[in-house]
Coordinates of C-alpha atoms in Angstrom, one line a residue:
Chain A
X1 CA -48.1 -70.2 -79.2
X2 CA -46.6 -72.7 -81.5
X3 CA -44.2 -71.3 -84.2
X4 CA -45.4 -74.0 -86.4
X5 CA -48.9 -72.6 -86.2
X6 CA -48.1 -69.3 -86.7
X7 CA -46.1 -70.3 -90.2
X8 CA -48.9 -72.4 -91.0
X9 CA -51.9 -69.3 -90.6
X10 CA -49.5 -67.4 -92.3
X11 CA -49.0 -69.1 -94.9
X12 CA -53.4 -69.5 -95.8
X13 CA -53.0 -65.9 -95.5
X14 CA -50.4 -65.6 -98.4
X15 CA -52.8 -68.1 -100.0
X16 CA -55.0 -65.5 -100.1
X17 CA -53.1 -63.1 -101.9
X18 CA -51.1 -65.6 -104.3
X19 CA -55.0 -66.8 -105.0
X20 CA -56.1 -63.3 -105.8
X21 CA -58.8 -63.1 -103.2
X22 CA -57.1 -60.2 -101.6
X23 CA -55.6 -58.3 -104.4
X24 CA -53.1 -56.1 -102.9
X25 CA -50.4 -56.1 -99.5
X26 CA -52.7 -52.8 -99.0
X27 CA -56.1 -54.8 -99.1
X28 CA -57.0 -55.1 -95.0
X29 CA -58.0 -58.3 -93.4
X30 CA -60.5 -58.6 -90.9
X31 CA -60.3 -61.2 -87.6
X32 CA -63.7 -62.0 -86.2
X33 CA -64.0 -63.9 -82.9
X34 CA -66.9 -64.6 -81.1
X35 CA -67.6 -62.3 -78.2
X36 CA -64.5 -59.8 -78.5
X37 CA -63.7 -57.0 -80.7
X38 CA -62.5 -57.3 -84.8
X39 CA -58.9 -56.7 -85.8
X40 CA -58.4 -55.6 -88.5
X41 CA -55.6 -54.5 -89.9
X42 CA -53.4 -54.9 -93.4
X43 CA -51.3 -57.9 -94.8
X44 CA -47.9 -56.5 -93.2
X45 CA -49.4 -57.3 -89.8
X46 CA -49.3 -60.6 -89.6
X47 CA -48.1 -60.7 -86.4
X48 CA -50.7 -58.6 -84.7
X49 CA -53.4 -60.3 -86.6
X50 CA -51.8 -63.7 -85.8
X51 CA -51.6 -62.2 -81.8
X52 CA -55.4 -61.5 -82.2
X53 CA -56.2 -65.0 -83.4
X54 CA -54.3 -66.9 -80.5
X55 CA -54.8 -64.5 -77.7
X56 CA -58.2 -64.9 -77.8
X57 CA -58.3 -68.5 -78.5
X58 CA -55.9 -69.9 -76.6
X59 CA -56.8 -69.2 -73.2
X60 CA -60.4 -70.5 -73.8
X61 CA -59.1 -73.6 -75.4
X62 CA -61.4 -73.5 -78.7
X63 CA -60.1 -75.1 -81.7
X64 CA -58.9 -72.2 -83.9
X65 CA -60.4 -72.6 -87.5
X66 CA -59.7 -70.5 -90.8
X67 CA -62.2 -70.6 -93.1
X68 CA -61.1 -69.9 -96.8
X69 CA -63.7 -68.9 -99.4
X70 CA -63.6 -68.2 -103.3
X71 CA -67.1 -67.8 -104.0
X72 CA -68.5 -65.6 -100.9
X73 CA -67.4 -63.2 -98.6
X74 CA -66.0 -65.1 -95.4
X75 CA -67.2 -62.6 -93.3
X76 CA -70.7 -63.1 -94.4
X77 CA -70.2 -66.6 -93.3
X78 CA -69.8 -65.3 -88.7
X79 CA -70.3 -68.9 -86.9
X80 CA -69.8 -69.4 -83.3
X81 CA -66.4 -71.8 -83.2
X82 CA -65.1 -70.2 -86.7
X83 CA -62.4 -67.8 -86.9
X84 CA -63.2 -65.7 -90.4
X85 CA -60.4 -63.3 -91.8
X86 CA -61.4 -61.7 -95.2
X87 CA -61.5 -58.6 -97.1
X88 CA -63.5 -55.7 -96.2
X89 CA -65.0 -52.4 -98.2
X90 CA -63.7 -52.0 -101.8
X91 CA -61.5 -55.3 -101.6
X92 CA -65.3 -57.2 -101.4
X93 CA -65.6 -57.5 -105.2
X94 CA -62.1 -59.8 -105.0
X95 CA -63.8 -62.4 -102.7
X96 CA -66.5 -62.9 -105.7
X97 CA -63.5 -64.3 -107.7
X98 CA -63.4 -68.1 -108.3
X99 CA -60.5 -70.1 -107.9
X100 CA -60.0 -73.9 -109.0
X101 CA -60.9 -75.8 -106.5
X102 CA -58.3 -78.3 -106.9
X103 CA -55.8 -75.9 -107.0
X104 CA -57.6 -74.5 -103.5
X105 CA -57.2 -77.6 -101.8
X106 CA -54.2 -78.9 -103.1
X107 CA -52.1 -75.8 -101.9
X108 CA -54.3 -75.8 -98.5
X109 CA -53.1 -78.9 -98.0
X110 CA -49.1 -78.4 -99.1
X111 CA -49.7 -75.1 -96.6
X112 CA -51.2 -76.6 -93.7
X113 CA -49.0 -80.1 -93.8
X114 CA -50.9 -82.8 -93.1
X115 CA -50.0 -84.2 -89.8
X116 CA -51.7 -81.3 -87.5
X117 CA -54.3 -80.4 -89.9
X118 CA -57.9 -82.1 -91.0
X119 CA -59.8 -79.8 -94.2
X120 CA -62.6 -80.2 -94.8
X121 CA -64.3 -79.8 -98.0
X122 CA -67.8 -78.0 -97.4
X123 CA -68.6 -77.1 -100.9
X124 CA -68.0 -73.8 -101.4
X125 CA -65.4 -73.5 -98.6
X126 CA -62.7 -75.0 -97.4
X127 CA -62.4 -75.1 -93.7
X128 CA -59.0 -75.9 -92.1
X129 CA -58.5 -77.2 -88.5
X130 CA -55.7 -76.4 -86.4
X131 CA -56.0 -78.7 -83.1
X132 CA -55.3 -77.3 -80.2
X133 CA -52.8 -79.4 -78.8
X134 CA -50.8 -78.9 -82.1
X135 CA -50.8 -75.1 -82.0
X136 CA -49.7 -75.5 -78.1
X137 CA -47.0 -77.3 -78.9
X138 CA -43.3 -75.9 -79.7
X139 CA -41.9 -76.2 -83.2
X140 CA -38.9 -79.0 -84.1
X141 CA -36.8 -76.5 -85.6
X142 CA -33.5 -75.6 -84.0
X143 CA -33.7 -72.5 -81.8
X144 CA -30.3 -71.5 -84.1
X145 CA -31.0 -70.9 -87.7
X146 CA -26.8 -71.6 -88.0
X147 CA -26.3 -71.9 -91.8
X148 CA -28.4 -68.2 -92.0
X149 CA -26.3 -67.0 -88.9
X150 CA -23.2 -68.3 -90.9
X151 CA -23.9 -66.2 -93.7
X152 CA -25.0 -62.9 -91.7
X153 CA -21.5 -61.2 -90.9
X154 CA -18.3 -60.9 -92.2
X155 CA -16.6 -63.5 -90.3
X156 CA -17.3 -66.6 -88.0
X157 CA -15.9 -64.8 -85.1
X158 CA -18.5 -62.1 -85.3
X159 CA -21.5 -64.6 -85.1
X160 CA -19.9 -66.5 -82.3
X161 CA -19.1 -63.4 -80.2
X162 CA -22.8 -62.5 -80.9
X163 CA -24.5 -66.0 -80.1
X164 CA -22.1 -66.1 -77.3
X165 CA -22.9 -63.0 -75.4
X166 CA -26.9 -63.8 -76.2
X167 CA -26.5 -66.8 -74.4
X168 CA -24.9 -65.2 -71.4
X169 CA -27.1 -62.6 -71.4
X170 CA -31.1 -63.9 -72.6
X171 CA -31.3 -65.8 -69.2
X172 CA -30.8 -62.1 -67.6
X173 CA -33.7 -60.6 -69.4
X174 CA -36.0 -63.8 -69.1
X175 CA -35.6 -63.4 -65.5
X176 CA -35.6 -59.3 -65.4
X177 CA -39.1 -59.9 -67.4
X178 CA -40.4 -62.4 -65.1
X179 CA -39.7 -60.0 -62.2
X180 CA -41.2 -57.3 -63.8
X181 CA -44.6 -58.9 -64.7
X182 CA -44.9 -59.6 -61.5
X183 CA -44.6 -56.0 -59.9
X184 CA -47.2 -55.4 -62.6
X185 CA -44.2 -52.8 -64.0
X186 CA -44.9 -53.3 -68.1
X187 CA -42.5 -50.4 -69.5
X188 CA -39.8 -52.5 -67.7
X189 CA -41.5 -55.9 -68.7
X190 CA -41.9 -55.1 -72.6
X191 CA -38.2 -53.5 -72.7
X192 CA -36.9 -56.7 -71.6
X193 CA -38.7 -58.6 -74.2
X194 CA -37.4 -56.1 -76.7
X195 CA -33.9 -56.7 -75.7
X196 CA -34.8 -60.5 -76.3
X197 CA -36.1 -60.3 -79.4
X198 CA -33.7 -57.7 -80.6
X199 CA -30.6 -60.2 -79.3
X200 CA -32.2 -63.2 -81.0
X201 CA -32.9 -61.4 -84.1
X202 CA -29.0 -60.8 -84.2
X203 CA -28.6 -64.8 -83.5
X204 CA -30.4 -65.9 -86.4
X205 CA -33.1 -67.4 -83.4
X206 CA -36.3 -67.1 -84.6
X207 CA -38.2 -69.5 -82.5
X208 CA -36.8 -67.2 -79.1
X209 CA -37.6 -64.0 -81.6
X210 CA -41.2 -64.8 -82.2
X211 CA -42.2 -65.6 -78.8
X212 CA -40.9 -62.3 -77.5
X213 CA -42.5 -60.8 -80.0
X214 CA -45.6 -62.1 -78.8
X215 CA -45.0 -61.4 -75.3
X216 CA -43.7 -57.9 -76.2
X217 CA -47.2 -56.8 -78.4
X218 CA -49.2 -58.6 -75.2
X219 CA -48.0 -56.1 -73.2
X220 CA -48.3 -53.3 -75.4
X221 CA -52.0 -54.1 -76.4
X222 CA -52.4 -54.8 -72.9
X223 CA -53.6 -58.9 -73.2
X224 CA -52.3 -60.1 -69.7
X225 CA -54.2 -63.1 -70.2
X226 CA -51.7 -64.8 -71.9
X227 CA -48.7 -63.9 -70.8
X228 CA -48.3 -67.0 -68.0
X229 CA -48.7 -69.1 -71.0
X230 CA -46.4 -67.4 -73.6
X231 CA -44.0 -66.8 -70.8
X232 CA -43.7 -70.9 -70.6
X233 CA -42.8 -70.9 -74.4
X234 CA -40.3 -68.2 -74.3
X235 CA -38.3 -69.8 -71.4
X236 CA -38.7 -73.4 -72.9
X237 CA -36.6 -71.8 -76.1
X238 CA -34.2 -70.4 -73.9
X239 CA -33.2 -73.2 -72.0
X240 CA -32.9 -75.1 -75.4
X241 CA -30.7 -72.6 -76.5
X242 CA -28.6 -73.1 -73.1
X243 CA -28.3 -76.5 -73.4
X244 CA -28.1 -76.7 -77.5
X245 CA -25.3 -74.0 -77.9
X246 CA -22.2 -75.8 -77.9
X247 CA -23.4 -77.6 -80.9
X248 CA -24.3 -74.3 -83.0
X249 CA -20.7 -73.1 -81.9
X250 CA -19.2 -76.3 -83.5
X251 CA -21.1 -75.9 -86.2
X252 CA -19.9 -72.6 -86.4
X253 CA -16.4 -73.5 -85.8
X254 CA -16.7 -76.5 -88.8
Chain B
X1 CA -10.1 -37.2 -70.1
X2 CA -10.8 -39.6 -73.1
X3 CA -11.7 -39.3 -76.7
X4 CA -13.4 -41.2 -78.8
X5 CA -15.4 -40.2 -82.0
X6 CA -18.6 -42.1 -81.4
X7 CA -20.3 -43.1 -77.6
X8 CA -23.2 -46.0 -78.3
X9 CA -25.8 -46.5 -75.7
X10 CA -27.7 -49.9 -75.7
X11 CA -28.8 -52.5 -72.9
X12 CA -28.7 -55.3 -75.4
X13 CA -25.4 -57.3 -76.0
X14 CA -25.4 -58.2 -79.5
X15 CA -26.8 -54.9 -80.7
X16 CA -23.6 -53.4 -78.9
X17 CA -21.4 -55.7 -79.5
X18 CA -22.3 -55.6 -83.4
X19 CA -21.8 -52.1 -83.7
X20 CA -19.0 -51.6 -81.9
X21 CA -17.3 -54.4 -84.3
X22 CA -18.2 -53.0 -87.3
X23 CA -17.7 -49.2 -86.2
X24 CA -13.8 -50.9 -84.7
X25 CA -13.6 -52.1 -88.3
X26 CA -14.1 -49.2 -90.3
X27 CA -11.4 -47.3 -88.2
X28 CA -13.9 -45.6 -85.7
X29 CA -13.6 -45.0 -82.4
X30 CA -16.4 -46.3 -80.5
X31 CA -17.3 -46.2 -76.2
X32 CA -20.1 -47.8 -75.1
X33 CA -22.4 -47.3 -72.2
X34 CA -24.8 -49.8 -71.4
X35 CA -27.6 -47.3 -70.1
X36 CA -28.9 -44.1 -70.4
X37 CA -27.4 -42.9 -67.3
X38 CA -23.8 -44.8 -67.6
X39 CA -24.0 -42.4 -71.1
X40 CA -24.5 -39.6 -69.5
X41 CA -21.8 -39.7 -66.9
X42 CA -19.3 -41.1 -70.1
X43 CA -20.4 -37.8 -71.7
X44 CA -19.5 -35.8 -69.1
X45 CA -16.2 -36.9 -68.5
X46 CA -15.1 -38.3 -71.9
X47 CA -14.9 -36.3 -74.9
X48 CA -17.3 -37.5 -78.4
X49 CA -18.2 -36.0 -81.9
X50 CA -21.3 -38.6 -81.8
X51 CA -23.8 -40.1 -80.0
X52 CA -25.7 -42.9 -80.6
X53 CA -28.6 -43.8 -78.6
X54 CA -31.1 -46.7 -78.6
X55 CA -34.3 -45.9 -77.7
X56 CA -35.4 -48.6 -74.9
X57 CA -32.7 -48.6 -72.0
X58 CA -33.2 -49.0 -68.5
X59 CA -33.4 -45.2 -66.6
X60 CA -33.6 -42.9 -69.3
X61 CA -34.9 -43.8 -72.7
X62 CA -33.4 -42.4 -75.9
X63 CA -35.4 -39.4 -76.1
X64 CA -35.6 -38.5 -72.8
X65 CA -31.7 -38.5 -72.5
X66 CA -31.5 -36.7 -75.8
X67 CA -33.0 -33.6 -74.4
X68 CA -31.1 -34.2 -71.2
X69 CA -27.7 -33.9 -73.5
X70 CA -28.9 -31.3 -76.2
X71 CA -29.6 -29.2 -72.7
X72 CA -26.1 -29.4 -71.9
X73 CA -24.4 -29.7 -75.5
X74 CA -26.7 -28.1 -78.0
X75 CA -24.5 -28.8 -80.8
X76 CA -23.5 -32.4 -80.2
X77 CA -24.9 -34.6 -83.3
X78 CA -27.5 -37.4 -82.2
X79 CA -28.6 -40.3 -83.8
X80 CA -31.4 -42.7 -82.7
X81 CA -31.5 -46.5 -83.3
X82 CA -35.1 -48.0 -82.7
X83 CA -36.6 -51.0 -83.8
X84 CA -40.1 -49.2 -83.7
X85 CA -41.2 -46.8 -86.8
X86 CA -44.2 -45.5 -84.4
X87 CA -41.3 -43.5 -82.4
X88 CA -40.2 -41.5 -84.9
X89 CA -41.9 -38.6 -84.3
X90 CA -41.3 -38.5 -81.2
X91 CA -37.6 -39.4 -81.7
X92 CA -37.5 -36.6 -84.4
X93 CA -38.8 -34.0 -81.7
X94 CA -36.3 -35.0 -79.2
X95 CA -33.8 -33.5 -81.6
X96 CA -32.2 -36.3 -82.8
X97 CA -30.6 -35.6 -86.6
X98 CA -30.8 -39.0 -87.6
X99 CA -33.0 -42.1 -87.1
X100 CA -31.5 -45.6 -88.0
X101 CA -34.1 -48.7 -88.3
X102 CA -32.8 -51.6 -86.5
X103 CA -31.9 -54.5 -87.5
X104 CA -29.5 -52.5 -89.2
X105 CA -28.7 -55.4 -91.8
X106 CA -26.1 -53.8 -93.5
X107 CA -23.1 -51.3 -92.8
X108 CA -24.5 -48.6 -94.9
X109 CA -25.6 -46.4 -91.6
X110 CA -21.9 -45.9 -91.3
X111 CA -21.6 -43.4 -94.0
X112 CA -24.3 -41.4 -92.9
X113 CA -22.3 -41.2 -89.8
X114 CA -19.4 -40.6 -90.7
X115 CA -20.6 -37.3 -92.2
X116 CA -20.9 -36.0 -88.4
X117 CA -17.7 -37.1 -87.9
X118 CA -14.6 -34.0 -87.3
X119 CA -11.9 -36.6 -87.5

């Protein structure tokens, strides 16, 4: 699962609420996907709902879509090859609620970024494309988020000692995880992603943190389907962290 | 046998690390144990006003070795550190006294310990 694409759905979905179709963090949103079960759950989980979107889509290699409506209910709008969060029960009323459409598009488009995204106008929706290829592939941004990690503790010293012993140590847990899905022996599998996504956390490493994160609710909701696959992503991180990390702890040092 | 005011159980480096630094800092003694087990044999042979126990470790998880040390030591003070909210309960029936919510972004949790602290 690509990083970028994760920021990128997130973002439409804070397009909803900053465009008043969904007019509280308590309003719910609903994930439909052809042929499996609805998610739904409320705006503070993101990441499940995000989970829910590419764990079903990836594996089957359809072109995930979001479809965005002002005027109608997206969920009124079910189509094979679309993927159609919205509102559900009392929130309905919100999706009723025009917005400009210039406004719609122009922020689609600022949210999206144009190089991995097509929109397309349909009228009364705007559709947005996320090729597939785009969402598989890894994000640009450094695995080290070093001016945030600079300003987390007290002192330099702290933050190197940290991204110091993560270093040392993530390679230990990527293989401990590795070992562990294959003996099929998931309490020992998803603790191991925990630690991972714990230690990155402390590191200011988001990219190493998210894809843990996915690997660690896979387990949990039980979606072994896509772990080979997510797997791949988390240890392409940590081997860019391996061979990048002299160059955080200069920039640390300067 | 060895004292220390505070024994910290966690698998992870840099949670361990982190704490121990900022607990060093503040003037508090801190052990660590790297497992639930390795904190079990600590606590039997060291001496500690607190422990502090993450809830994932390898052999015993927090709650499972909270009841295995409240069996033995009633009146020893526990705290939990977990990263998931859905454990609470359970972490709160284990007997711990206090739950901290990782990532524990600031040093605030170290007043609320130190009011289990003797020394």
């Amino acid at each position: 699962m690509s990083f970028e694409a994760e920021k990128v759905i997130q973002s439409v979905l804070e397009f909803y609420y900053s465009s008043g179709i969904i007019s509280s963090k308590s309003d719910t949103i609903s994930v439909k996907v052809e042929g499996s079960n609805s998610f739904i759950g409320n705006r503070q989980h993101y990441e499940q709902i995000l989970f829910f979107v590419f764990g079903h889509l990836l594996p089957e290699f359809i072109t995930p879509v979001i479809r965005v409506s002002s005027q109608i209910n997206p969920l009124a709008l079910l189509k094979t090859s679309f993927l159609l969060p919205g509102t559900s029960g009392a929130a309905r009323d919100q999706l009723m609620t025009t917005i400009e459409e210039d406004r719609r598009l122009k922020k689609l488009l600022k949210l999206a970024g144009a190089e991995t995204t097509i929109v397309e106008d349909e009228g009364q929706a705007v559709v947005v494309l996320f090729p597939v290829e785009s969402v598989l592939q890894l994000g640009s941004e450094p695995v080290v988020n070093v001016s945030e990690l600079k300003t987390r503790y007290d002192s330099k010293e702290i933050a190197l000692t940290l991204l110091e012993g993560f270093v040392m140590n993530s390679r230990r847990h990527l293989t401990l995880l590795i070992n562990a899905i294959s003996k099929d022996d998931w309490q020992e599998a998803h603790r191991h992603a925990h630690a991972l996504k714990g230690g990155a956390l402390n590191v200011c490493a988001e990219a190493i943190v998210q894809r843990a994160k996915s690997i660690e609710i896979a387990i949990k909701d039980q979606h072994y389907d896509i772990l080979k696959q997510a797997i791949q992503a988390l240890e392409t991180a940590c081997s860019d962290l391996e061979s990048t990390w002299s160059d955080y702890r200069e920039e640390l040092n300067g | 046998m060895a004292s220390f005011q505070v024994l910290y159980a966690e698998d992870e480096f840099t949670n361990r690390k982190l704490i121990e630094i900022q607990l060093s800092k503040s003037g508090i003694s801190c052990d660590v144990a790297s497992d639930g087990l390795q904190a079990y044999q600590k606590l039997e042979e060291n001496s500690y006003e607190v422990v502090i126990l993450d809830q994932y470790m390898p052999g015993l998880n927090g709650d499972q070795l909270a009841r295995k040390i409240l069996a033995k030591y009633p009146d020893l003070p526990l705290i939990a550190i977990t990263s998931d909210d859905g454990e609470i309960d359970k972490l709160r029936s284990a007997g711990f006294r206090e739950i901290f919510i990782k990532p524990l972004r600031t040093t605030a949790y170290i007043d609320i310990l130190r009011q289990y602290l003797k020394t």
